[in-house]
mmCIF file of C-alpha atoms in Angstrom:
data_model
loop_
_atom_site.group_PDB
_atom_site.id
_atom_site.type_symbol
_atom_site.label_atom_id
_atom_site.label_comp_id
_atom_site.label_asym_id
_atom_site.label_seq_id
_atom_site.Cartn_x
_atom_site.Cartn_y
_atom_site.Cartn_z
ATOM 1 C CA MET A 1 57.076 -59.626 51.851
ATOM 2 C CA ALA A 2 54.487 -58.356 49.356
ATOM 3 C CA PRO A 3 52.073 -55.635 50.508
ATOM 4 C CA GLN A 4 48.588 -56.792 51.432
ATOM 5 C CA HIS A 5 45.787 -55.423 49.300
ATOM 6 C CA GLY A 6 42.121 -55.281 50.182
ATOM 7 C CA PRO A 7 39.491 -57.175 48.239
ATOM 8 C CA ARG A 8 39.213 -56.278 44.580
ATOM 9 C CA ARG A 9 36.534 -53.727 43.752
ATOM 10 C CA ALA A 10 33.789 -54.435 41.278
ATOM 11 C CA ARG A 11 33.918 -52.366 38.123
ATOM 12 C CA ILE A 12 31.079 -49.850 37.745
ATOM 13 C CA THR A 13 29.294 -49.490 34.416
ATOM 14 C CA PHE A 14 26.101 -47.664 33.508
ATOM 15 C CA SER A 15 23.004 -48.632 31.568
ATOM 16 C CA ASP A 16 22.100 -46.315 28.692
ATOM 17 C CA SER A 17 19.455 -44.552 30.768
ATOM 18 C CA ALA A 18 21.821 -44.039 33.712
ATOM 19 C CA ALA A 19 24.498 -42.703 31.341
ATOM 20 C CA LYS A 20 21.976 -40.132 30.087
ATOM 21 C CA GLN A 21 21.219 -39.170 33.681
ATOM 22 C CA LEU A 22 24.953 -38.638 34.267
ATOM 23 C CA GLU A 23 25.066 -36.110 31.449
ATOM 24 C CA HIS A 24 22.680 -33.871 33.390
ATOM 25 C CA ILE A 25 24.645 -33.864 36.643
ATOM 26 C CA THR A 26 26.734 -30.703 36.624
ATOM 27 C CA SER A 27 27.016 -29.697 40.264
ATOM 28 C CA GLU A 28 30.374 -30.485 41.898
ATOM 29 C CA THR A 29 28.518 -31.386 45.093
ATOM 30 C CA GLU A 30 26.284 -33.874 43.306
ATOM 31 C CA ILE A 31 29.230 -35.400 41.430
ATOM 32 C CA HIS A 32 31.154 -35.817 44.687
ATOM 33 C CA ALA A 33 28.136 -37.396 46.411
ATOM 34 C CA LEU A 34 27.598 -39.789 43.496
ATOM 35 C CA ASP A 35 31.295 -40.747 43.463
ATOM 36 C CA ARG A 36 31.168 -41.639 47.142
ATOM 37 C CA ALA A 37 28.088 -43.816 46.646
ATOM 38 C CA LEU A 38 29.659 -45.585 43.656
ATOM 39 C CA VAL A 39 32.773 -46.388 45.689
ATOM 40 C CA VAL A 40 30.649 -47.908 48.449
ATOM 41 C CA VAL A 41 28.801 -50.123 45.966
ATOM 42 C CA SER A 42 32.005 -51.123 44.151
ATOM 43 C CA VAL A 43 33.662 -52.209 47.395
ATOM 44 C CA ASP A 44 30.607 -54.137 48.641
ATOM 45 C CA PRO A 45 28.012 -54.865 45.938
ATOM 46 C CA ASP A 46 25.759 -56.497 48.564
ATOM 47 C CA VAL A 47 25.416 -53.245 50.517
ATOM 48 C CA GLY A 48 22.126 -52.346 48.844
ATOM 49 C CA GLU A 49 18.753 -53.827 49.645
ATOM 50 C CA PRO A 50 17.215 -56.314 47.198
ATOM 51 C CA ILE A 51 14.171 -54.988 45.375
ATOM 52 C CA PRO A 52 11.372 -57.560 45.216
ATOM 53 C CA GLY A 53 10.335 -58.479 41.725
ATOM 54 C CA ASP A 54 10.808 -60.844 38.850
ATOM 55 C CA THR A 55 13.412 -63.529 39.485
ATOM 56 C CA ALA A 56 13.943 -64.246 35.767
ATOM 57 C CA GLY A 57 16.518 -61.477 35.328
ATOM 58 C CA PRO A 58 19.285 -60.140 37.528
ATOM 59 C CA GLN A 59 18.314 -59.161 41.077
ATOM 60 C CA LEU A 60 17.877 -55.393 41.268
ATOM 61 C CA ARG A 61 19.263 -53.772 44.380
ATOM 62 C CA GLN A 62 18.816 -50.296 45.832
ATOM 63 C CA TYR A 63 21.512 -48.387 47.698
ATOM 64 C CA THR A 64 20.520 -45.181 49.452
ATOM 65 C CA ASP A 65 22.957 -42.848 51.182
ATOM 66 C CA GLU A 66 20.823 -40.613 53.379
ATOM 67 C CA VAL A 67 23.735 -38.304 54.267
ATOM 68 C CA GLU A 68 24.788 -37.615 50.679
ATOM 69 C CA ARG A 69 21.192 -37.918 49.390
ATOM 70 C CA VAL A 70 22.038 -40.394 46.656
ATOM 71 C CA ARG A 71 19.968 -43.359 45.492
ATOM 72 C CA LEU A 72 21.229 -45.995 43.076
ATOM 73 C CA LEU A 73 19.384 -48.892 41.494
ATOM 74 C CA TYR A 74 21.782 -51.528 40.238
ATOM 75 C CA TRP A 75 22.457 -55.186 39.618
ATOM 76 C CA VAL A 76 25.610 -57.241 39.950
ATOM 77 C CA THR A 77 26.913 -59.602 37.265
ATOM 78 C CA ALA A 78 27.131 -63.335 37.932
ATOM 79 C CA LEU A 79 30.877 -63.243 38.621
ATOM 80 C CA ARG A 80 30.395 -60.268 40.961
ATOM 81 C CA THR A 81 33.016 -58.258 39.100
ATOM 82 C CA VAL A 82 30.755 -55.647 37.500
ATOM 83 C CA VAL A 83 28.023 -53.492 38.995
ATOM 84 C CA VAL A 84 25.583 -52.127 36.401
ATOM 85 C CA VAL A 85 23.907 -48.934 37.572
ATOM 86 C CA ALA A 86 20.416 -48.655 36.123
ATOM 87 C CA TYR A 87 19.136 -45.474 37.794
ATOM 88 C CA ILE A 88 20.678 -42.525 39.620
ATOM 89 C CA GLU A 89 18.984 -40.032 41.890
ATOM 90 C CA VAL A 90 21.069 -37.227 43.398
#
């Protein structure tokens, strides 16, 4: 019998501005905290709260981890396979 796997994770990618923010994160603690938050969002892209706004584009969501002190703004692609991180706050 084949092993059972959990649901497939969404792939994480970064907008240009978020990629620039990543370049400035040098603390091991901040990197670890960010990694944990990204795993949460990749496993369940609906975990964040929708941000009210324009409905013409993708729905922005906000995920905040109060314990790790991380905030992500992101949107999910139509096929729900990619999460695009637009803003990072650690």
